[in-house]
PDB file of C-alpha atoms in Angstrom:
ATOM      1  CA  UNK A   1       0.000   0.000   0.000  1.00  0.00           C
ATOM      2  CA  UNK A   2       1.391   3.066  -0.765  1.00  0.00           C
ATOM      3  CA  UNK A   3       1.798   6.308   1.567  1.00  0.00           C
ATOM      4  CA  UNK A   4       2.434   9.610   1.255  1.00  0.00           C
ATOM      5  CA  UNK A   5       3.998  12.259   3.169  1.00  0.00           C
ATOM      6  CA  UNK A   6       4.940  15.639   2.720  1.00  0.00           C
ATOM      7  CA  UNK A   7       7.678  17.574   4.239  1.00  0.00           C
ATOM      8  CA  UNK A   8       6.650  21.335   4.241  1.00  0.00           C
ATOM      9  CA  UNK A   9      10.107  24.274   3.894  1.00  0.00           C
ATOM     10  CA  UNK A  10      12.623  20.998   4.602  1.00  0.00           C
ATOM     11  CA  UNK A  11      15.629  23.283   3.806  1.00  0.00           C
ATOM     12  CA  UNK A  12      13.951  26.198   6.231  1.00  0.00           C
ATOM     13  CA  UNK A  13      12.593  24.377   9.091  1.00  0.00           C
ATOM     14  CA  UNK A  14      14.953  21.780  10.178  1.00  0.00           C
ATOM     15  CA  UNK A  15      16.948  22.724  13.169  1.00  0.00           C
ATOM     16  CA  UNK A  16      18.234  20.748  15.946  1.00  0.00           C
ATOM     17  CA  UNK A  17      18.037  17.370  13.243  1.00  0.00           C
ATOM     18  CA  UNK A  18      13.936  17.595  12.484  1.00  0.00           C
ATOM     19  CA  UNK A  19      14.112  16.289   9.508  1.00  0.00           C
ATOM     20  CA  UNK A  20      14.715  12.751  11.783  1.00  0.00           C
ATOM     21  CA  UNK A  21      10.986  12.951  12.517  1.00  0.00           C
ATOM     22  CA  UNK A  22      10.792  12.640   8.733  1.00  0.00           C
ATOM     23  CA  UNK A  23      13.380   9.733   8.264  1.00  0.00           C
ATOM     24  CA  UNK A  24      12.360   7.396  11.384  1.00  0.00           C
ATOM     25  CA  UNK A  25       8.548   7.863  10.421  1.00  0.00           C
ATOM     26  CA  UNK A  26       9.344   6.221   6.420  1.00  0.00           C
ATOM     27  CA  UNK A  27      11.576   3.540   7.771  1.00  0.00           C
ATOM     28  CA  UNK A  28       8.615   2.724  10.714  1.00  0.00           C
ATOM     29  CA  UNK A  29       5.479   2.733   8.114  1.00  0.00           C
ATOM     30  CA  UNK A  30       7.999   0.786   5.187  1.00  0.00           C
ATOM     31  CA  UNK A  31       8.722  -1.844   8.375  1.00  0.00           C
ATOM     32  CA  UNK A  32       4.356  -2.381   8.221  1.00  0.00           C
ATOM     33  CA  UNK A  33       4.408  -2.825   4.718  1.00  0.00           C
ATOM     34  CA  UNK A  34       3.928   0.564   3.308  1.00  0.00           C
ATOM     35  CA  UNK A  35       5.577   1.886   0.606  1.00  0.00           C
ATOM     36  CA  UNK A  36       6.066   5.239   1.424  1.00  0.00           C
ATOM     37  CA  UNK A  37       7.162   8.308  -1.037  1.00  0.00           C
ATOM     38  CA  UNK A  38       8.093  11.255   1.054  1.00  0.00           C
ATOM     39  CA  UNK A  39       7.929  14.465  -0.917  1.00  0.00           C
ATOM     40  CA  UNK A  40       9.405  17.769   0.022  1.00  0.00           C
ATOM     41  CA  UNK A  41       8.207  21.402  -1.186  1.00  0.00           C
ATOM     42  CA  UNK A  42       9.215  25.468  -0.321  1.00  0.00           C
ATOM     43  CA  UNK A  43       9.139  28.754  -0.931  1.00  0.00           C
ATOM     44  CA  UNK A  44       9.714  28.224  -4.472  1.00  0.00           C
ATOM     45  CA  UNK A  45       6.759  25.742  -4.859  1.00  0.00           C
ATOM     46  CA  UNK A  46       3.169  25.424  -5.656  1.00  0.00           C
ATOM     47  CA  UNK A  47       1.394  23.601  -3.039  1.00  0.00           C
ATOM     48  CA  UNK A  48      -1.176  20.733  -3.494  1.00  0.00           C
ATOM     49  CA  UNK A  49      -1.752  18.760  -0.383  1.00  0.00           C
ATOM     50  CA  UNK A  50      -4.569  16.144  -1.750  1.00  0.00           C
ATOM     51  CA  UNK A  51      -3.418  12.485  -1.586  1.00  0.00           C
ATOM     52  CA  UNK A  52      -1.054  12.603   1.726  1.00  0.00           C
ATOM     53  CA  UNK A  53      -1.419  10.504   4.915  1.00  0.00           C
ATOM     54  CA  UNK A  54       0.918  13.266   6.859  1.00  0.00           C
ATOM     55  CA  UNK A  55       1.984  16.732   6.615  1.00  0.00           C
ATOM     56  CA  UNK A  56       5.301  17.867   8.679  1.00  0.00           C
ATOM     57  CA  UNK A  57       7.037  20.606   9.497  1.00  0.00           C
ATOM     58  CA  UNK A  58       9.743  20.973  11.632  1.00  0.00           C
ATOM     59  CA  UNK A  59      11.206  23.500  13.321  1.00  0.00           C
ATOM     60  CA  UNK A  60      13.119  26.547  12.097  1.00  0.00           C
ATOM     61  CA  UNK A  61      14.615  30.212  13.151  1.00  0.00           C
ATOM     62  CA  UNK A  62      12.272  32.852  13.620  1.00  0.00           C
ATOM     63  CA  UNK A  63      12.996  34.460  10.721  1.00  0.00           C
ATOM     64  CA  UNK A  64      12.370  31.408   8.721  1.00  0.00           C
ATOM     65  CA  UNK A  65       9.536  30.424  10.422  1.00  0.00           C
ATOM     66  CA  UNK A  66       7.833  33.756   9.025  1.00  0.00           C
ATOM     67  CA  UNK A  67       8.942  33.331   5.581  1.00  0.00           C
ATOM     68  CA  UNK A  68       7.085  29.712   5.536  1.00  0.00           C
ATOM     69  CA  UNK A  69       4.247  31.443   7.086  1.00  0.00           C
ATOM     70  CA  UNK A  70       4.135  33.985   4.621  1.00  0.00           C
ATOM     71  CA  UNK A  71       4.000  31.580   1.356  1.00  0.00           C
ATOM     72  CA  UNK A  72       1.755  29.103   3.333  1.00  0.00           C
ATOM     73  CA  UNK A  73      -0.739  31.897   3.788  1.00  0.00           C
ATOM     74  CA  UNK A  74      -2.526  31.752   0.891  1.00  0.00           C
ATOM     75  CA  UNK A  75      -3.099  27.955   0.976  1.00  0.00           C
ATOM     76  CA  UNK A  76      -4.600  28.367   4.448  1.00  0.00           C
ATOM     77  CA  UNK A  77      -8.365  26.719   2.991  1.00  0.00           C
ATOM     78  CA  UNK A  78      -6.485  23.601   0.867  1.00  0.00           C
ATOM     79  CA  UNK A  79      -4.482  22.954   4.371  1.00  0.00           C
ATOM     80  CA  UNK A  80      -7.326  23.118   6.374  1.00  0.00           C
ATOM     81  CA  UNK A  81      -9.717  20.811   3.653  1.00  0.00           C
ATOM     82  CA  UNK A  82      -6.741  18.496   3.760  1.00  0.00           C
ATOM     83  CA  UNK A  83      -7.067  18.098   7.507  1.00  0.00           C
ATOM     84  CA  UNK A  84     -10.498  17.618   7.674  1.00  0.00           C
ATOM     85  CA  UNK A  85     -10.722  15.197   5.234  1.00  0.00           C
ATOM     86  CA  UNK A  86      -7.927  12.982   7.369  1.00  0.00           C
ATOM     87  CA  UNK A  87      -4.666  14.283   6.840  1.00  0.00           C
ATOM     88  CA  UNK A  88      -2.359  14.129   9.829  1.00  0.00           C
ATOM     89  CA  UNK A  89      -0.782  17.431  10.368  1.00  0.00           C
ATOM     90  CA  UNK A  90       2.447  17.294  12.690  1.00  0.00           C
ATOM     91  CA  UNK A  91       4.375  20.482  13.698  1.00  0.00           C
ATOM     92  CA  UNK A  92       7.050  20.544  15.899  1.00  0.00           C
ATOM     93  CA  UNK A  93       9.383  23.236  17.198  1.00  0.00           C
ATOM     94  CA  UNK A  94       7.707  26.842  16.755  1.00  0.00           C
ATOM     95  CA  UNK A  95       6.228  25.511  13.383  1.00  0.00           C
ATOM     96  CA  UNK A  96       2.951  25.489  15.103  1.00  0.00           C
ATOM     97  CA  UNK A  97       2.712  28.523  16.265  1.00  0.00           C
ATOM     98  CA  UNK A  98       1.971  29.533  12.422  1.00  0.00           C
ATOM     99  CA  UNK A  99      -1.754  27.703  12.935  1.00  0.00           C
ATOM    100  CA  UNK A 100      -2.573  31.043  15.056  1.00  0.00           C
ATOM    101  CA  UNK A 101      -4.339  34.096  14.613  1.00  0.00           C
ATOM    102  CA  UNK A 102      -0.842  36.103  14.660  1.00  0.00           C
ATOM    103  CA  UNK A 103       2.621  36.052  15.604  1.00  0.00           C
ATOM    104  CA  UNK A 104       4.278  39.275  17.448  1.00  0.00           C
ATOM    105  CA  UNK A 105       7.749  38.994  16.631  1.00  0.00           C
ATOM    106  CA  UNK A 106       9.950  40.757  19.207  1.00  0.00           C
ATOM    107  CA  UNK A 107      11.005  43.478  16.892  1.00  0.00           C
ATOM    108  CA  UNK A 108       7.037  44.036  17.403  1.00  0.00           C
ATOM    109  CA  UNK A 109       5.938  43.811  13.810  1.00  0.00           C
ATOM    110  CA  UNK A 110       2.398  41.493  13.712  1.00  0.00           C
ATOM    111  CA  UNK A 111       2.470  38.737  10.932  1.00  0.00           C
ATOM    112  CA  UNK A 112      -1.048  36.917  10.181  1.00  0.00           C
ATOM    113  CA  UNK A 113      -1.122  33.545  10.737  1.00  0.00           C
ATOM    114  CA  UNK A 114      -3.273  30.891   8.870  1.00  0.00           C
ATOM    115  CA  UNK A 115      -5.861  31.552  11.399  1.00  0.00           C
ATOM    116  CA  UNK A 116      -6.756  27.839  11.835  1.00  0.00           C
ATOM    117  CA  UNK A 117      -7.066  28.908  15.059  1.00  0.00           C
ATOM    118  CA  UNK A 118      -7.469  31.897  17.379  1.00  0.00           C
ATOM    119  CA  UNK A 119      -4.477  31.910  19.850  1.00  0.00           C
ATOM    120  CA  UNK A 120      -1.657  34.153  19.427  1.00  0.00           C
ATOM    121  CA  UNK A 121       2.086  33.886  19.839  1.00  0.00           C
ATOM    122  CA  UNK A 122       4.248  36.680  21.240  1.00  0.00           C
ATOM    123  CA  UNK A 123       7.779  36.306  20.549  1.00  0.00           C
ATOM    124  CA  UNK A 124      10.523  37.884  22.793  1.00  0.00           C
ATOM    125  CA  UNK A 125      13.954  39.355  21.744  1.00  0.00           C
ATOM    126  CA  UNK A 126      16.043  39.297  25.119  1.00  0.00           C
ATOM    127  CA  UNK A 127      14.588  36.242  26.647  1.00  0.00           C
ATOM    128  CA  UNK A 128      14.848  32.358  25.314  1.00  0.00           C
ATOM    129  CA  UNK A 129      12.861  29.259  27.425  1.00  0.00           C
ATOM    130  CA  UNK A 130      14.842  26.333  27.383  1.00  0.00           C
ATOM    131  CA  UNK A 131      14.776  23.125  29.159  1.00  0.00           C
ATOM    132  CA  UNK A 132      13.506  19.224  29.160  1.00  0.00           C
ATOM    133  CA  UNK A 133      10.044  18.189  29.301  1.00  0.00           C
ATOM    134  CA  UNK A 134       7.925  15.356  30.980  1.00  0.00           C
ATOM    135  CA  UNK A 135       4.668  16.084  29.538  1.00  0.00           C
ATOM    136  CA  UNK A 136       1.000  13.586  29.493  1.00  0.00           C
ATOM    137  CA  UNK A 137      -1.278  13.836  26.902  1.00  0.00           C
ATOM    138  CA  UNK A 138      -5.136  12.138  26.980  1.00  0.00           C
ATOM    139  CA  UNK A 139      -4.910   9.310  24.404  1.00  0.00           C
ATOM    140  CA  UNK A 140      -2.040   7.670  25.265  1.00  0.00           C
ATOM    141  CA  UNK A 141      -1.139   6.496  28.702  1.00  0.00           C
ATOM    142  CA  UNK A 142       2.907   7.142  28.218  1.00  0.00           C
ATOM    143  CA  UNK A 143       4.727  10.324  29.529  1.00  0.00           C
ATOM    144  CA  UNK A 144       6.323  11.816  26.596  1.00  0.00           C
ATOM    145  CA  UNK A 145      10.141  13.366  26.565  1.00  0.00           C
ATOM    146  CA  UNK A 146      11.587  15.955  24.959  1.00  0.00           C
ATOM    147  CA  UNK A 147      13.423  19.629  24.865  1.00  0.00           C
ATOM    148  CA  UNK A 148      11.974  22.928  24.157  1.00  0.00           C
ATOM    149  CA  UNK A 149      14.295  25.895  22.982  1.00  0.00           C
ATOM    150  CA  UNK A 150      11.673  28.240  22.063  1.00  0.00           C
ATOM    151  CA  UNK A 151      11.562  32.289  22.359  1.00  0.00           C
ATOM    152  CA  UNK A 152       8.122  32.691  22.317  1.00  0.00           C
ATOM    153  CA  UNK A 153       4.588  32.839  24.412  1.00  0.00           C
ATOM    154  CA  UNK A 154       1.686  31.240  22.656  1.00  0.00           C
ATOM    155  CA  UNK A 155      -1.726  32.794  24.056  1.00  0.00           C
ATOM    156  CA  UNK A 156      -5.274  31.381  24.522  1.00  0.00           C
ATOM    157  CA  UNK A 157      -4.679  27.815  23.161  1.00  0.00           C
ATOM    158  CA  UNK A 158      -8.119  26.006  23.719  1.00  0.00           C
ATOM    159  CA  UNK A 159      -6.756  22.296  23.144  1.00  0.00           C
ATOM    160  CA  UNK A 160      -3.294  21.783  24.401  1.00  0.00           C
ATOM    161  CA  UNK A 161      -1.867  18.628  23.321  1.00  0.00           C
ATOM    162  CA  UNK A 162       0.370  17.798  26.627  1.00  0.00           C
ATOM    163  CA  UNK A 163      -0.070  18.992  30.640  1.00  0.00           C
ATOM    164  CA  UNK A 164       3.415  19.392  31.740  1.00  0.00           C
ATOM    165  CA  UNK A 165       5.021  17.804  35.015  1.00  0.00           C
ATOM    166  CA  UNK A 166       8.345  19.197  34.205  1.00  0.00           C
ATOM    167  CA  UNK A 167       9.210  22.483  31.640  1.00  0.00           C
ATOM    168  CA  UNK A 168       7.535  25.554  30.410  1.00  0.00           C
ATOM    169  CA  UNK A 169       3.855  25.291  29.103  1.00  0.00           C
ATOM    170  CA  UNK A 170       2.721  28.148  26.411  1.00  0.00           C
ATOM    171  CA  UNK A 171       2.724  30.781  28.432  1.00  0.00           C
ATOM    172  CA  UNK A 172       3.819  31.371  32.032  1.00  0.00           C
ATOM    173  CA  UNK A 173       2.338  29.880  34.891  1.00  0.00           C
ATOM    174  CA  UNK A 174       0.628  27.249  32.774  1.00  0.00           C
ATOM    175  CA  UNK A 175       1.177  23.390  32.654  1.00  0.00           C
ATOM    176  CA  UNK A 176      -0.170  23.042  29.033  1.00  0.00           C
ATOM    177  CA  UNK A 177       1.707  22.599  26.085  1.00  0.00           C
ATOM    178  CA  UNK A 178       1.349  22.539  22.651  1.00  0.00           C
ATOM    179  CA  UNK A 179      -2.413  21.957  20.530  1.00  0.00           C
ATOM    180  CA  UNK A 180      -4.405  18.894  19.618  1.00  0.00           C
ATOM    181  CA  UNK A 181      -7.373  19.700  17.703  1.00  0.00           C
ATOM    182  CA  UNK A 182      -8.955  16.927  15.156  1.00  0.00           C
ATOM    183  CA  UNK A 183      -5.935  15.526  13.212  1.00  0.00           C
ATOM    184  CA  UNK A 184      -3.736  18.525  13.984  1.00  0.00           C
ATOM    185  CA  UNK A 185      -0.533  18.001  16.489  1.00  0.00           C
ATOM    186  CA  UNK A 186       1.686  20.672  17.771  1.00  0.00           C
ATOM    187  CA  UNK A 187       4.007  20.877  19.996  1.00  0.00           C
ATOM    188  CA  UNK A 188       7.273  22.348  21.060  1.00  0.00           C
ATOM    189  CA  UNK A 189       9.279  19.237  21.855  1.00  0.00           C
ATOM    190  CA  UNK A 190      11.829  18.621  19.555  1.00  0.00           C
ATOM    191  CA  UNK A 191      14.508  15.585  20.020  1.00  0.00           C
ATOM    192  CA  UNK A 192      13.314  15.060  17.536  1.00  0.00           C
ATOM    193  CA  UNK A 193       9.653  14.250  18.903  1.00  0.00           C
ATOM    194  CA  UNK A 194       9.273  11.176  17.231  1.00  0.00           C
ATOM    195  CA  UNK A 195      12.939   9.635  17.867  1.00  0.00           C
ATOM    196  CA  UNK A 196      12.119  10.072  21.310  1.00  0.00           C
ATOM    197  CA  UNK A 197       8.896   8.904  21.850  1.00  0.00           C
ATOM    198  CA  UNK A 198       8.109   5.858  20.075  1.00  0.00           C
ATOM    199  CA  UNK A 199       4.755   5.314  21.716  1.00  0.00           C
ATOM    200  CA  UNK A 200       3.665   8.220  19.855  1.00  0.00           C
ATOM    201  CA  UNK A 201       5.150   6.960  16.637  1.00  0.00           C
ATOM    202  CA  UNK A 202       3.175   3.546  17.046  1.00  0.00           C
ATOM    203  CA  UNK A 203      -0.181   5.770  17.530  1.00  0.00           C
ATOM    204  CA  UNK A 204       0.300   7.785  14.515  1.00  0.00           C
ATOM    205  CA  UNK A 205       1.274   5.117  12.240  1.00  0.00           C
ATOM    206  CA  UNK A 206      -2.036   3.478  13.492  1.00  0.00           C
ATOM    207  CA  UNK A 207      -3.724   6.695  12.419  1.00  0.00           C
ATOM    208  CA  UNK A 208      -2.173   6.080   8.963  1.00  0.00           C
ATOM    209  CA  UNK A 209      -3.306   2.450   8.706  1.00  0.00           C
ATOM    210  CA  UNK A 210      -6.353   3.026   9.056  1.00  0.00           C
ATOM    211  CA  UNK A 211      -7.341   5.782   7.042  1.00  0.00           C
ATOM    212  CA  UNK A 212      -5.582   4.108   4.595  1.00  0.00           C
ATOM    213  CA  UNK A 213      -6.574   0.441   5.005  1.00  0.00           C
ATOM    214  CA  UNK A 214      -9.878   0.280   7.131  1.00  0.00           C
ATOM    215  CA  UNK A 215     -10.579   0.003  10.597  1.00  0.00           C
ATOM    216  CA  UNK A 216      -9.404  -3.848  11.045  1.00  0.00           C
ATOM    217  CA  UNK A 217      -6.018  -2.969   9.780  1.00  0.00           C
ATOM    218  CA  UNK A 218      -3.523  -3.481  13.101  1.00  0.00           C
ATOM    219  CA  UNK A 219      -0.452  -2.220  13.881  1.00  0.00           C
ATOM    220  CA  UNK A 220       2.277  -4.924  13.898  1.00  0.00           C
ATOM    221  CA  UNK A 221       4.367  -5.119  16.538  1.00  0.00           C
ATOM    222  CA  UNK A 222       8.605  -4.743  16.009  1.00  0.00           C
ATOM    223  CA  UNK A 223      11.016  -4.442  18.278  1.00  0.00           C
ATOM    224  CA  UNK A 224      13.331  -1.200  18.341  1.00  0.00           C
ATOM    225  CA  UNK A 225      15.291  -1.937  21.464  1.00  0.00           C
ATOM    226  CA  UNK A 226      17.612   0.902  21.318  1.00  0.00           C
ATOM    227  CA  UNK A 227      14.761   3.990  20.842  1.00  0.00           C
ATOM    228  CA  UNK A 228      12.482   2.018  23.471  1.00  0.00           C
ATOM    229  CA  UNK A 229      15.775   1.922  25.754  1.00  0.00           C
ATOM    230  CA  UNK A 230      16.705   5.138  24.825  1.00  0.00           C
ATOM    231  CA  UNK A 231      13.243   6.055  26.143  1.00  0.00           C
ATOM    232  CA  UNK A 232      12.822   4.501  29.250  1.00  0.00           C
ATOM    233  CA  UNK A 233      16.606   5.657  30.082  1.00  0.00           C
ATOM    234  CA  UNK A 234      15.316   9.425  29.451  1.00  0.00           C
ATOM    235  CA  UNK A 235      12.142   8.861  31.093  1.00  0.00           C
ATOM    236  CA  UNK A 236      13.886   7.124  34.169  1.00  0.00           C
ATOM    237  CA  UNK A 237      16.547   9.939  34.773  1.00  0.00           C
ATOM    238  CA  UNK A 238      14.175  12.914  33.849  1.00  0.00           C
ATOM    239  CA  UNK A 239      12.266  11.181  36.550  1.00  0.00           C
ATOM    240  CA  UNK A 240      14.683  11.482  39.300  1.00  0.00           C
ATOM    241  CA  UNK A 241      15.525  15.119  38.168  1.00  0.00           C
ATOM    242  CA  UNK A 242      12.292  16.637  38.849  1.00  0.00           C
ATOM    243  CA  UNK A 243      11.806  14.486  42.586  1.00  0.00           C
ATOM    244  CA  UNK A 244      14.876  16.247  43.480  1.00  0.00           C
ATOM    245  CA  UNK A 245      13.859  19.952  42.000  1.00  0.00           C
ATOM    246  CA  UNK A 246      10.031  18.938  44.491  1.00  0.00           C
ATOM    247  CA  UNK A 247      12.584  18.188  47.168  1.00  0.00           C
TER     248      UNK A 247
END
């Protein structure tokens, strides 16, 4: 069966190694049986999202995170149609932050976002959040692990994707990270997310199967014993951390 994915501004948004999200996602699907074809489009492009299972985009500077934003714009209806009609749409980094009403940047020039939805993100020039993350999300009963490196406050999320036990949510004070709406997932965690979390690697390929194959397709187990050690090693000492910072 074949799959399709399509890697949105790969040569823009792909810091801190994002474009592994990309590359351990085609070897997981071809390892069910999929033949996957991953293409990759940007700022010189024409955009067409109809046919794919998943739409990425990683994460990038500021400054290239507002040029994607600024050629996306205009396909704002053809990304939303695609979602809606069951295309996963995975952003990582501050690549989500485009789905909002408007990004502040911290020279203080406003830049429309696709307006998928009505938060806002306010960017700051002096002041950068980083740190690891234990974070829990509702459909899946495993903590998730990552790093956020972000300079930015998103406000008035409705649907965070992950409640935080240790880092920064999207703005201070809260515990909630990231949006979940429908198909749509974005978060801040990078690692990249999907290196580091396999769990949610087996859920979306799941997603995949069956849109693509029907409800009775299943997910067939394989063993990766070195990202499901690599896991439980980061869950284990991210663990102890925080105990110690409650201490």
């Amino acid at each position: 069966m074949e799959c399709k994915l399509l890697y949105l501004y790969d040569d823009l948004m792909n810091l801190y190694g994002e474009n592994g999200n990309i590359r351990v996602l085609t070897r997981h699907l071809q390892d069910q049986g999929f033949s996957v074809t991953v293409d990759r489009r940007s700022l010189s492009d024409s955009l067409d999202f109809s046919g794919y299972a998943l739409i990425y985009l990683g994460s990038g500077t500021e400054s290239a995170r507002n040029a994607a934003l600024r050629h996306l714009v205009p396909y704002r209806d053809a990304l939303q149609k695609a979602e809606q009609t069951g295309t996963i749409l995975l952003l990582t980094g501050n690549a989500w932050e485009m789905l909002g009403a408007s990004v502040t940047t911290g020279s203080g020039e406003t830049i429309p976002g696709l307006g998928l939805f009505a938060f806002t993100v306010t960017e700051s020039s002096e002041k950068r959040i980083t740190g690891d993350v234990i974070a829990d999300c509702a459909f899946l009963p495993h903590p998730f692990v990552g790093f956020i490196n972000k300079c930015s406050e998103a406000h008035g999320v409705a649907c965070p994707l992950f409640q935080c036990r240790m880092g920064e949510g999207n703005e201070p004070g809260s515990h909630a990270e990231g949006l979940h709406c429908g198909n749509v997932y974005g978060t801040h965690l990078i690692g990249p997310l999907l290196v580091r979390n396999p769990h949610f690697m087996q859920y979306l390929i799941t997603q995949i199967g069956t849109r693509l194959l029907g409800a009775d397709w299943a997910y067939r187990p394989v063993s990766y014993p070195y990202e499901e050690r690599a896991y439980e090693i980061t869950l284990s000492e991210l663990s102890k951390r925080l105990e110690l910072q409650k201490a």
